PDB file of C-alpha atoms (C1' of nucleotides) in Angstrom:
ATOM      1  CA  MET U 159      17.722 -39.302  29.998  1.00  0.00           C
ATOM      2  CA  VAL U 160      14.965 -38.792  27.781  1.00  0.00           C
ATOM      3  CA  ASN U 161      14.751 -40.543  24.341  1.00  0.00           C
ATOM      4  CA  ARG U 162      15.021 -37.534  22.070  1.00  0.00           C
ATOM      5  CA  LYS U 163      15.262 -39.787  18.740  1.00  0.00           C
ATOM      6  CA  GLU U 164      11.924 -39.005  17.501  1.00  0.00           C
ATOM      7  CA  VAL U 165      11.508 -35.041  18.243  1.00  0.00           C
ATOM      8  CA  PRO U 166      14.489 -34.035  16.851  1.00  0.00           C
ATOM      9  CA  LYS U 167      14.161 -30.302  16.744  1.00  0.00           C
ATOM     10  CA  CYS U 168      14.048 -30.091  20.435  1.00  0.00           C
ATOM     11  CA  ASP U 169      17.156 -29.876  22.553  1.00  0.00           C
ATOM     12  CA  LEU U 170      15.498 -30.034  26.328  1.00  0.00           C
ATOM     13  CA  ILE U 171      12.350 -31.966  26.995  1.00  0.00           C
ATOM     14  CA  HIS U 172      10.473 -31.668  29.975  1.00  0.00           C
ATOM     15  CA  ILE U 173       7.743 -33.406  29.158  1.00  0.00           C
ATOM     16  CA  HIS U 174       8.078 -36.701  28.162  1.00  0.00           C
ATOM     17  CA  GLU U 175       7.812 -37.780  24.414  1.00  0.00           C
ATOM     18  CA  GLY U 176       4.449 -39.411  24.891  1.00  0.00           C
ATOM     19  CA  THR U 177       3.035 -36.493  26.116  1.00  0.00           C
ATOM     20  CA  VAL U 178       4.191 -34.473  23.248  1.00  0.00           C
ATOM     21  CA  LYS U 179       2.815 -37.173  20.902  1.00  0.00           C
ATOM     22  CA  ALA U 180      -0.533 -37.143  23.022  1.00  0.00           C
ATOM     23  CA  ILE U 181      -0.702 -33.173  22.431  1.00  0.00           C
ATOM     24  CA  GLN U 182      -0.064 -33.268  18.885  1.00  0.00           C
ATOM     25  CA  GLY U 183      -2.511 -35.972  18.232  1.00  0.00           C
ATOM     26  CA  LYS U 184      -5.424 -34.017  20.005  1.00  0.00           C
ATOM     27  CA  LEU U 185      -4.495 -30.711  17.595  1.00  0.00           C
ATOM     28  CA  PRO U 186      -6.665 -30.148  14.912  1.00  0.00           C
ATOM     29  CA  ASP U 187      -5.266 -30.935  11.405  1.00  0.00           C
ATOM     30  CA  GLU U 188      -2.693 -28.330  10.700  1.00  0.00           C
ATOM     31  CA  GLU U 189      -5.076 -27.462   7.416  1.00  0.00           C
ATOM     32  CA  ILE U 190      -7.690 -26.693   9.779  1.00  0.00           C
ATOM     33  CA  LEU U 191      -5.299 -23.962  12.160  1.00  0.00           C
ATOM     34  CA  TYR U 192      -4.670 -22.195   8.647  1.00  0.00           C
ATOM     35  CA  ASP U 193      -8.240 -22.257   7.666  1.00  0.00           C
ATOM     36  CA  LEU U 194      -9.108 -20.449  11.188  1.00  0.00           C
ATOM     37  CA  ALA U 195      -5.660 -18.125  10.989  1.00  0.00           C
ATOM     38  CA  ASP U 196      -7.285 -17.294   7.546  1.00  0.00           C
ATOM     39  CA  LEU U 197     -10.932 -16.553   9.042  1.00  0.00           C
ATOM     40  CA  PHE U 198      -9.382 -14.655  11.924  1.00  0.00           C
ATOM     41  CA  ARG U 199      -7.573 -12.450   9.631  1.00  0.00           C
ATOM     42  CA  ILE U 200     -10.787 -10.958   8.090  1.00  0.00           C
ATOM     43  CA  PHE U 201     -11.802 -10.231  11.432  1.00  0.00           C
ATOM     44  CA  SER U 202      -8.084  -8.302  11.758  1.00  0.00           C
ATOM     45  CA  ASP U 203      -9.137  -5.097   9.861  1.00  0.00           C
ATOM     46  CA  SER U 204     -10.447  -2.007  11.389  1.00  0.00           C
ATOM     47  CA  THR U 205     -12.184  -1.421   7.859  1.00  0.00           C
ATOM     48  CA  ARG U 206     -13.823  -4.660   7.297  1.00  0.00           C
ATOM     49  CA  ILE U 207     -14.736  -4.764  11.290  1.00  0.00           C
ATOM     50  CA  LYS U 208     -16.675  -1.470  10.453  1.00  0.00           C
ATOM     51  CA  ILE U 209     -18.342  -2.755   7.809  1.00  0.00           C
ATOM     52  CA  LEU U 210     -19.003  -6.028   9.429  1.00  0.00           C
ATOM     53  CA  SER U 211     -20.487  -3.779  12.613  1.00  0.00           C
ATOM     54  CA  VAL U 212     -22.813  -1.606  10.132  1.00  0.00           C
ATOM     55  CA  LEU U 213     -23.984  -4.859   8.580  1.00  0.00           C
ATOM     56  CA  LEU U 214     -24.994  -5.951  12.286  1.00  0.00           C
ATOM     57  CA  GLU U 215     -27.491  -3.102  12.360  1.00  0.00           C
ATOM     58  CA  SER U 216     -28.560  -2.898   8.772  1.00  0.00           C
ATOM     59  CA  GLU U 217     -28.291  -4.256   5.395  1.00  0.00           C
ATOM     60  CA  MET U 218     -26.634  -1.887   3.115  1.00  0.00           C
ATOM     61  CA  CYS U 219     -25.280  -0.936  -0.556  1.00  0.00           C
ATOM     62  CA  VAL U 220     -21.621  -0.325  -1.540  1.00  0.00           C
ATOM     63  CA  CYS U 221     -22.231   3.169  -1.945  1.00  0.00           C
ATOM     64  CA  ASP U 222     -23.968   3.892   1.375  1.00  0.00           C
ATOM     65  CA  LEU U 223     -21.259   1.728   3.515  1.00  0.00           C
ATOM     66  CA  ALA U 224     -18.581   4.193   1.995  1.00  0.00           C
ATOM     67  CA  CYS U 225     -20.430   7.016   3.217  1.00  0.00           C
ATOM     68  CA  THR U 226     -21.410   5.883   6.661  1.00  0.00           C
ATOM     69  CA  LEU U 227     -17.931   5.110   7.133  1.00  0.00           C
ATOM     70  CA  SER U 228     -16.658   7.983   5.144  1.00  0.00           C
ATOM     71  CA  MET U 229     -14.184   6.099   3.104  1.00  0.00           C
ATOM     72  CA  SER U 230     -13.973   5.453  -0.769  1.00  0.00           C
ATOM     73  CA  GLN U 231     -16.128   3.508  -2.780  1.00  0.00           C
ATOM     74  CA  SER U 232     -13.424   1.414  -4.041  1.00  0.00           C
ATOM     75  CA  ALA U 233     -11.694   0.831  -0.558  1.00  0.00           C
ATOM     76  CA  ILE U 234     -14.847  -0.825   0.485  1.00  0.00           C
ATOM     77  CA  SER U 235     -15.656  -2.541  -2.465  1.00  0.00           C
ATOM     78  CA  HIS U 236     -12.279  -4.433  -2.314  1.00  0.00           C
ATOM     79  CA  GLN U 237     -12.963  -5.118   1.265  1.00  0.00           C
ATOM     80  CA  LEU U 238     -16.407  -6.578   0.633  1.00  0.00           C
ATOM     81  CA  ARG U 239     -14.738  -8.905  -2.150  1.00  0.00           C
ATOM     82  CA  THR U 240     -12.394 -10.184   0.853  1.00  0.00           C
ATOM     83  CA  LEU U 241     -15.864 -10.905   2.897  1.00  0.00           C
ATOM     84  CA  LYS U 242     -17.446 -12.049   0.158  1.00  0.00           C
ATOM     85  CA  LYS U 243     -14.608 -14.915  -0.413  1.00  0.00           C
ATOM     86  CA  SER U 244     -14.649 -15.926   3.245  1.00  0.00           C
ATOM     87  CA  LYS U 245     -18.273 -16.146   3.300  1.00  0.00           C
ATOM     88  CA  LEU U 246     -19.031 -13.822   6.249  1.00  0.00           C
ATOM     89  CA  VAL U 247     -21.693 -11.343   3.726  1.00  0.00           C
ATOM     90  CA  LYS U 248     -23.995 -11.979   1.396  1.00  0.00           C
ATOM     91  CA  PHE U 249     -25.498  -9.911  -1.462  1.00  0.00           C
ATOM     92  CA  ARG U 250     -28.475  -9.399  -3.875  1.00  0.00           C
ATOM     93  CA  ARG U 251     -28.506  -6.955  -6.469  1.00  0.00           C
ATOM     94  CA  GLU U 252     -31.612  -4.346  -6.737  1.00  0.00           C
ATOM     95  CA  GLY U 253     -31.283  -2.339  -9.687  1.00  0.00           C
ATOM     96  CA  LYS U 254     -28.169  -0.763  -9.821  1.00  0.00           C
ATOM     97  CA  SER U 255     -27.561  -1.374  -6.338  1.00  0.00           C
ATOM     98  CA  VAL U 256     -25.739  -4.306  -4.712  1.00  0.00           C
ATOM     99  CA  LEU U 257     -27.089  -4.801  -1.163  1.00  0.00           C
ATOM    100  CA  TYR U 258     -24.744  -6.639   1.436  1.00  0.00           C
ATOM    101  CA  SER U 259     -25.679  -8.499   4.709  1.00  0.00           C
ATOM    102  CA  LEU U 260     -24.102 -10.562   7.145  1.00  0.00           C
ATOM    103  CA  ALA U 261     -23.618 -14.650   5.923  1.00  0.00           C
ATOM    104  CA  ASP U 262     -24.746 -16.216   9.313  1.00  0.00           C
ATOM    105  CA  SER U 263     -24.648 -15.635  13.080  1.00  0.00           C
ATOM    106  CA  HIS U 264     -21.035 -16.411  13.812  1.00  0.00           C
ATOM    107  CA  VAL U 265     -19.992 -13.106  12.864  1.00  0.00           C
ATOM    108  CA  GLU U 266     -22.312 -11.531  15.821  1.00  0.00           C
ATOM    109  CA  THR U 267     -20.924 -14.293  18.288  1.00  0.00           C
ATOM    110  CA  ILE U 268     -17.151 -13.876  17.177  1.00  0.00           C
ATOM    111  CA  LEU U 269     -17.268 -10.129  17.337  1.00  0.00           C
ATOM    112  CA  SER U 270     -19.172 -10.190  20.995  1.00  0.00           C
ATOM    113  CA  GLN U 271     -16.811 -12.539  22.134  1.00  0.00           C
ATOM    114  CA  GLY U 272     -14.033 -10.221  21.040  1.00  0.00           C
ATOM    115  CA  MET U 273     -15.834  -7.184  22.846  1.00  0.00           C
ATOM    116  CA  GLU U 274     -16.236  -9.134  26.044  1.00  0.00           C
ATOM    117  CA  HIS U 275     -12.379 -10.107  26.265  1.00  0.00           C
ATOM    118  CA  ILE U 276     -11.420  -6.137  25.500  1.00  0.00           C
ATOM    119  CA  ASN U 277     -13.603  -4.915  28.415  1.00  0.00           C
ATOM    120  CA  GLU U 278     -11.600  -6.891  30.943  1.00  0.00           C
TER     121      GLU U 278
ATOM    122  CA  MET A 147     -33.612  15.154  -3.975  1.00  0.00           C
ATOM    123  CA  VAL A 148     -31.814  13.978  -0.852  1.00  0.00           C
ATOM    124  CA  ASN A 149     -30.309  16.385   1.050  1.00  0.00           C
ATOM    125  CA  ARG A 150     -26.687  15.927   1.138  1.00  0.00           C
ATOM    126  CA  LYS A 151     -25.067  18.868   2.642  1.00  0.00           C
ATOM    127  CA  GLU A 152     -24.215  17.028   6.018  1.00  0.00           C
ATOM    128  CA  VAL A 153     -22.745  13.788   4.292  1.00  0.00           C
ATOM    129  CA  PRO A 154     -20.253  15.337   1.792  1.00  0.00           C
ATOM    130  CA  LYS A 155     -18.459  12.335   0.868  1.00  0.00           C
ATOM    131  CA  CYS A 156     -21.258  10.126  -0.850  1.00  0.00           C
ATOM    132  CA  ASP A 157     -22.368  11.066  -3.947  1.00  0.00           C
ATOM    133  CA  LEU A 158     -25.314   9.363  -3.796  1.00  0.00           C
ATOM    134  CA  ILE A 159     -27.731   8.304  -0.633  1.00  0.00           C
ATOM    135  CA  HIS A 160     -30.105   5.880  -1.057  1.00  0.00           C
ATOM    136  CA  ILE A 161     -31.375   5.522   2.728  1.00  0.00           C
ATOM    137  CA  HIS A 162     -32.271   9.080   4.065  1.00  0.00           C
ATOM    138  CA  GLU A 163     -29.541  10.859   6.411  1.00  0.00           C
ATOM    139  CA  GLY A 164     -31.363  10.086   9.695  1.00  0.00           C
ATOM    140  CA  THR A 165     -30.745   6.393   9.130  1.00  0.00           C
ATOM    141  CA  VAL A 166     -27.021   6.879   7.953  1.00  0.00           C
ATOM    142  CA  LYS A 167     -26.906   9.068  11.222  1.00  0.00           C
ATOM    143  CA  ALA A 168     -28.921   6.499  13.112  1.00  0.00           C
ATOM    144  CA  ILE A 169     -26.672   3.771  12.244  1.00  0.00           C
ATOM    145  CA  GLN A 170     -23.717   5.945  12.819  1.00  0.00           C
ATOM    146  CA  GLY A 171     -25.124   6.477  16.486  1.00  0.00           C
ATOM    147  CA  LYS A 172     -25.540   2.486  17.039  1.00  0.00           C
ATOM    148  CA  LEU A 173     -21.654   1.742  16.247  1.00  0.00           C
ATOM    149  CA  PRO A 174     -19.276   1.359  19.102  1.00  0.00           C
ATOM    150  CA  ASP A 175     -16.901   4.332  19.474  1.00  0.00           C
ATOM    151  CA  GLU A 176     -14.261   3.976  16.378  1.00  0.00           C
ATOM    152  CA  GLU A 177     -11.288   3.209  19.172  1.00  0.00           C
ATOM    153  CA  ILE A 178     -13.293  -0.146  20.354  1.00  0.00           C
ATOM    154  CA  LEU A 179     -13.508  -1.056  17.036  1.00  0.00           C
ATOM    155  CA  TYR A 180      -9.788  -0.398  16.341  1.00  0.00           C
ATOM    156  CA  ASP A 181      -8.780  -2.643  19.624  1.00  0.00           C
ATOM    157  CA  LEU A 182     -11.625  -5.291  18.147  1.00  0.00           C
ATOM    158  CA  ALA A 183      -9.554  -5.434  15.187  1.00  0.00           C
ATOM    159  CA  ASP A 184      -6.090  -5.656  16.787  1.00  0.00           C
ATOM    160  CA  LEU A 185      -7.648  -8.641  19.050  1.00  0.00           C
ATOM    161  CA  PHE A 186      -8.381 -10.337  15.935  1.00  0.00           C
ATOM    162  CA  ARG A 187      -5.021  -9.530  14.168  1.00  0.00           C
ATOM    163  CA  ILE A 188      -3.467 -11.854  17.284  1.00  0.00           C
ATOM    164  CA  PHE A 189      -5.907 -14.876  16.217  1.00  0.00           C
ATOM    165  CA  SER A 190      -4.861 -14.046  12.387  1.00  0.00           C
ATOM    166  CA  ASP A 191      -1.436 -15.978  12.242  1.00  0.00           C
ATOM    167  CA  SER A 192      -1.242 -19.592  12.259  1.00  0.00           C
ATOM    168  CA  THR A 193       1.486 -19.862  14.583  1.00  0.00           C
ATOM    169  CA  ARG A 194      -0.265 -18.145  17.273  1.00  0.00           C
ATOM    170  CA  ILE A 195      -3.488 -20.266  16.474  1.00  0.00           C
ATOM    171  CA  LYS A 196      -1.329 -23.210  16.916  1.00  0.00           C
ATOM    172  CA  ILE A 197       0.277 -22.012  20.037  1.00  0.00           C
ATOM    173  CA  LEU A 198      -3.159 -21.345  21.713  1.00  0.00           C
ATOM    174  CA  SER A 199      -4.648 -24.616  20.408  1.00  0.00           C
ATOM    175  CA  VAL A 200      -1.632 -26.272  22.456  1.00  0.00           C
ATOM    176  CA  LEU A 201      -2.488 -24.067  25.455  1.00  0.00           C
ATOM    177  CA  LEU A 202      -5.880 -25.264  25.370  1.00  0.00           C
ATOM    178  CA  GLU A 203      -4.784 -28.816  25.932  1.00  0.00           C
ATOM    179  CA  SER A 204      -2.011 -28.228  28.538  1.00  0.00           C
ATOM    180  CA  GLU A 205       0.149 -25.269  30.310  1.00  0.00           C
ATOM    181  CA  MET A 206       3.381 -25.778  28.385  1.00  0.00           C
ATOM    182  CA  CYS A 207       7.172 -23.988  28.339  1.00  0.00           C
ATOM    183  CA  VAL A 208       8.336 -22.296  25.544  1.00  0.00           C
ATOM    184  CA  CYS A 209      11.011 -25.210  24.874  1.00  0.00           C
ATOM    185  CA  ASP A 210       8.575 -27.584  24.573  1.00  0.00           C
ATOM    186  CA  LEU A 211       5.758 -25.386  22.339  1.00  0.00           C
ATOM    187  CA  ALA A 212       8.458 -25.191  20.129  1.00  0.00           C
ATOM    188  CA  CYS A 213       9.145 -28.873  20.266  1.00  0.00           C
ATOM    189  CA  THR A 214       5.605 -29.302  19.641  1.00  0.00           C
ATOM    190  CA  LEU A 215       5.165 -27.327  17.010  1.00  0.00           C
ATOM    191  CA  SER A 216       8.372 -28.175  15.155  1.00  0.00           C
ATOM    192  CA  MET A 217       9.501 -24.334  15.260  1.00  0.00           C
ATOM    193  CA  SER A 218      12.384 -22.477  16.507  1.00  0.00           C
ATOM    194  CA  GLN A 219      12.401 -21.252  20.065  1.00  0.00           C
ATOM    195  CA  SER A 220      12.976 -17.564  19.149  1.00  0.00           C
ATOM    196  CA  ALA A 221       9.930 -17.445  16.806  1.00  0.00           C
ATOM    197  CA  ILE A 222       7.813 -19.159  19.467  1.00  0.00           C
ATOM    198  CA  SER A 223       8.976 -16.836  21.876  1.00  0.00           C
ATOM    199  CA  HIS A 224       8.363 -13.544  19.688  1.00  0.00           C
ATOM    200  CA  GLN A 225       5.036 -14.674  19.635  1.00  0.00           C
ATOM    201  CA  LEU A 226       4.152 -15.597  23.002  1.00  0.00           C
ATOM    202  CA  ARG A 227       5.176 -11.932  23.708  1.00  0.00           C
ATOM    203  CA  THR A 228       2.494 -10.845  21.076  1.00  0.00           C
ATOM    204  CA  LEU A 229       0.253 -12.733  23.057  1.00  0.00           C
ATOM    205  CA  LYS A 230       1.335 -12.094  26.354  1.00  0.00           C
ATOM    206  CA  LYS A 231       0.799  -7.917  25.332  1.00  0.00           C
ATOM    207  CA  SER A 232      -2.763  -8.606  24.340  1.00  0.00           C
ATOM    208  CA  LYS A 233      -3.489 -10.700  27.436  1.00  0.00           C
ATOM    209  CA  LEU A 234      -4.588 -13.994  26.007  1.00  0.00           C
ATOM    210  CA  VAL A 235      -1.905 -16.046  27.609  1.00  0.00           C
ATOM    211  CA  LYS A 236      -0.366 -15.815  31.211  1.00  0.00           C
ATOM    212  CA  PHE A 237       2.965 -17.299  32.467  1.00  0.00           C
ATOM    213  CA  ARG A 238       4.369 -18.456  35.735  1.00  0.00           C
ATOM    214  CA  ARG A 239       7.951 -19.269  36.180  1.00  0.00           C
ATOM    215  CA  GLU A 240       9.295 -22.696  37.081  1.00  0.00           C
ATOM    216  CA  GLY A 241      12.843 -22.901  37.786  1.00  0.00           C
ATOM    217  CA  LYS A 242      14.519 -22.157  34.507  1.00  0.00           C
ATOM    218  CA  SER A 243      11.414 -22.710  32.468  1.00  0.00           C
ATOM    219  CA  VAL A 244       8.254 -20.236  31.933  1.00  0.00           C
ATOM    220  CA  LEU A 245       5.190 -21.936  31.878  1.00  0.00           C
ATOM    221  CA  TYR A 246       2.308 -20.656  29.403  1.00  0.00           C
ATOM    222  CA  SER A 247      -1.262 -20.868  29.611  1.00  0.00           C
ATOM    223  CA  LEU A 248      -4.437 -19.621  28.363  1.00  0.00           C
ATOM    224  CA  ALA A 249      -5.375 -16.293  30.206  1.00  0.00           C
ATOM    225  CA  ASP A 250      -9.084 -16.942  30.285  1.00  0.00           C
ATOM    226  CA  SER A 251     -12.250 -18.445  28.587  1.00  0.00           C
ATOM    227  CA  HIS A 252     -12.804 -16.193  25.962  1.00  0.00           C
ATOM    228  CA  VAL A 253     -10.258 -17.720  23.596  1.00  0.00           C
ATOM    229  CA  GLU A 254     -11.702 -21.160  23.628  1.00  0.00           C
ATOM    230  CA  THR A 255     -15.258 -19.684  22.583  1.00  0.00           C
ATOM    231  CA  ILE A 256     -13.709 -17.250  19.785  1.00  0.00           C
ATOM    232  CA  LEU A 257     -11.646 -20.343  18.526  1.00  0.00           C
ATOM    233  CA  SER A 258     -14.689 -22.929  18.722  1.00  0.00           C
ATOM    234  CA  GLN A 259     -16.948 -20.251  16.876  1.00  0.00           C
ATOM    235  CA  GLY A 260     -14.518 -19.653  14.031  1.00  0.00           C
ATOM    236  CA  MET A 261     -14.246 -23.542  14.187  1.00  0.00           C
ATOM    237  CA  GLU A 262     -18.006 -23.807  13.587  1.00  0.00           C
ATOM    238  CA  HIS A 263     -17.631 -20.841  10.741  1.00  0.00           C
ATOM    239  CA  ILE A 264     -15.521 -22.979   8.606  1.00  0.00           C
ATOM    240  CA  ASN A 265     -17.039 -26.118   9.091  1.00  0.00           C
ATOM    241  CA  GLU A 266     -20.224 -24.779   7.032  1.00  0.00           C
TER     242      GLU A 266
ATOM    243  C1'  DA J 148      32.314 -18.105  40.708  1.00  0.00           C
ATOM    244  C1'  DA J 149      31.735 -20.482  35.828  1.00  0.00           C
ATOM    245  C1'  DT J 150      29.060 -23.126  33.071  1.00  0.00           C
ATOM    246  C1'  DA J 151      25.206 -25.029  31.032  1.00  0.00           C
ATOM    247  C1'  DC J 152      20.360 -24.649  30.220  1.00  0.00           C
ATOM    248  C1'  DA J 153      15.980 -21.630  29.153  1.00  0.00           C
ATOM    249  C1'  DT J 154      13.838 -17.731  27.608  1.00  0.00           C
ATOM    250  C1'  DA J 155      13.866 -12.984  25.794  1.00  0.00           C
ATOM    251  C1'  DT J 156      14.904  -9.182  22.463  1.00  0.00           C
ATOM    252  C1'  DG J 157      17.078  -6.021  18.773  1.00  0.00           C
ATOM    253  C1'  DA J 158      17.914  -5.525  13.956  1.00  0.00           C
ATOM    254  C1'  DA J 159      17.454  -7.346   9.374  1.00  0.00           C
ATOM    255  C1'  DT J 160      14.972  -9.265   5.736  1.00  0.00           C
ATOM    256  C1'  DG J 161      11.354 -11.150   2.626  1.00  0.00           C
ATOM    257  C1'  DA J 162       6.514 -11.658   2.519  1.00  0.00           C
ATOM    258  C1'  DT J 163       1.729 -10.126   2.567  1.00  0.00           C
ATOM    259  C1'  DT J 164      -1.680  -6.602   2.330  1.00  0.00           C
ATOM    260  C1'  DG J 165      -5.044  -2.009   2.217  1.00  0.00           C
ATOM    261  C1'  DT J 166      -5.574   2.054  -0.210  1.00  0.00           C
ATOM    262  C1'  DT J 167      -5.453   4.909  -4.137  1.00  0.00           C
ATOM    263  C1'  DC J 168      -5.974   5.380  -8.904  1.00  0.00           C
ATOM    264  C1'  DA J 169      -7.629   4.498 -13.294  1.00  0.00           C
ATOM    265  C1'  DT J 170     -10.453   2.093 -15.687  1.00  0.00           C
ATOM    266  C1'  DA J 171     -13.849  -1.968 -16.610  1.00  0.00           C
ATOM    267  C1'  DT J 172     -18.622  -4.013 -16.191  1.00  0.00           C
ATOM    268  C1'  DG J 173     -23.320  -4.028 -15.445  1.00  0.00           C
ATOM    269  C1'  DT J 174     -27.578  -1.370 -14.755  1.00  0.00           C
ATOM    270  C1'  DT J 175     -31.506   1.819 -15.514  1.00  0.00           C
ATOM    271  C1'  DC J 176     -33.797   5.526 -17.612  1.00  0.00           C
ATOM    272  C1'  DA J 177     -34.522   9.261 -21.335  1.00  0.00           C
TER     273       DA J 177
ATOM    274  C1'  DT R 137     -28.505   3.661 -27.921  1.00  0.00           C
ATOM    275  C1'  DG R 138     -26.751   6.798 -25.456  1.00  0.00           C
ATOM    276  C1'  DA R 139     -25.651   8.735 -20.573  1.00  0.00           C
ATOM    277  C1'  DA R 140     -25.556   8.424 -16.136  1.00  0.00           C
ATOM    278  C1'  DC R 141     -25.424   5.991 -11.991  1.00  0.00           C
ATOM    279  C1'  DA R 142     -23.089   1.898  -8.892  1.00  0.00           C
ATOM    280  C1'  DT R 143     -19.922  -1.673  -8.246  1.00  0.00           C
ATOM    281  C1'  DA R 144     -16.031  -4.395  -9.662  1.00  0.00           C
ATOM    282  C1'  DT R 145     -10.952  -4.716 -10.350  1.00  0.00           C
ATOM    283  C1'  DG R 146      -6.075  -4.802 -12.056  1.00  0.00           C
ATOM    284  C1'  DA R 147      -1.661  -2.019 -10.865  1.00  0.00           C
ATOM    285  C1'  DA R 148       1.458   0.069  -7.817  1.00  0.00           C
ATOM    286  C1'  DC R 149       3.170   2.156  -3.320  1.00  0.00           C
ATOM    287  C1'  DA R 150       3.478   2.238   1.307  1.00  0.00           C
ATOM    288  C1'  DA R 151       3.014  -0.126   5.861  1.00  0.00           C
ATOM    289  C1'  DT R 152       3.112  -3.815   8.588  1.00  0.00           C
ATOM    290  C1'  DC R 153       4.505  -8.296  10.165  1.00  0.00           C
ATOM    291  C1'  DA R 154       6.704 -13.007  11.136  1.00  0.00           C
ATOM    292  C1'  DT R 155      11.105 -15.325  11.140  1.00  0.00           C
ATOM    293  C1'  DT R 156      15.943 -15.858  11.600  1.00  0.00           C
ATOM    294  C1'  DC R 157      19.943 -14.827  13.427  1.00  0.00           C
ATOM    295  C1'  DA R 158      23.304 -13.413  16.848  1.00  0.00           C
ATOM    296  C1'  DT R 159      22.829 -12.099  21.489  1.00  0.00           C
ATOM    297  C1'  DA R 160      21.758 -10.428  26.023  1.00  0.00           C
ATOM    298  C1'  DT R 161      19.209 -12.016  30.650  1.00  0.00           C
ATOM    299  C1'  DG R 162      17.984 -14.834  33.865  1.00  0.00           C
ATOM    300  C1'  DT R 163      18.146 -19.264  36.732  1.00  0.00           C
ATOM    301  C1'  DA R 164      20.237 -23.555  38.451  1.00  0.00           C
ATOM    302  C1'  DT R 165      24.066 -26.590  39.184  1.00  0.00           C
ATOM    303  C1'  DT R 166      28.768 -27.732  40.096  1.00  0.00           C
TER     304       DT R 166
END
DNA sequence: AATACATATGAATGATTGTTCATATGTTCA
DNA sequence: TGAACATATGAACAATCATTCATATGTATT
């Protein structure tokens, strides 16, 4: 019989408790896992994916992004705000326009790995 | 003045229309971008991220996953269903248990790229 | 066959989120 | 300074989704 004193939420334990604890010890901190989920949530919307795909090709202002994607300026701006918050895009002002571009190369890697997965 | 006949949804065009069209031509098909967003939506929930992180370490049955993550069997099972649908995990029966494991190596790459991004 | 164990699933609910609409902020040019 | 342009933002609404609860399905053991 397995000692279940220290893992009370599980009725049945196949691996022994030591193994459960070893794996729990190997897991990244819960906070990091939340941050990871938050990051991927940014990629989980098709509008944001489209914006990132466009920026992969070229720096662009809000209006042209809206134009290219046939969406409202407001919708694009709201999504750019989200992308800014998570540091996936950066921006610079140029006259009346604000030009957005990708913040770092992880975006490309993450997108291309996703592509590889769905192409299987 | 820029000819705006063919891109009617945009009031102002800074790049010329040809460039907009060139970029639109370079973008992956809209369907693929939707699939990409759908894939990343799977990674956007902390429960699923936790499950994937555990499976990165070891194949495991539903009950032990629930135990390791201190969550209900039902919640874990529902999420495994989602993960199965998107082919991120595979499974095999062994007696009464069903053992889950990662389906391919993209999961690890995607997770580690995400980690790199948030560690900057 | 009956019981206990392990997992799966349908319905319901609370919470989150993307878009729209209206409007505010910031910039340029006359 | 005023007008037009470009972007940002707050509130509201519709839609999506993760969990819970109850229960069904599938497997092993006696």
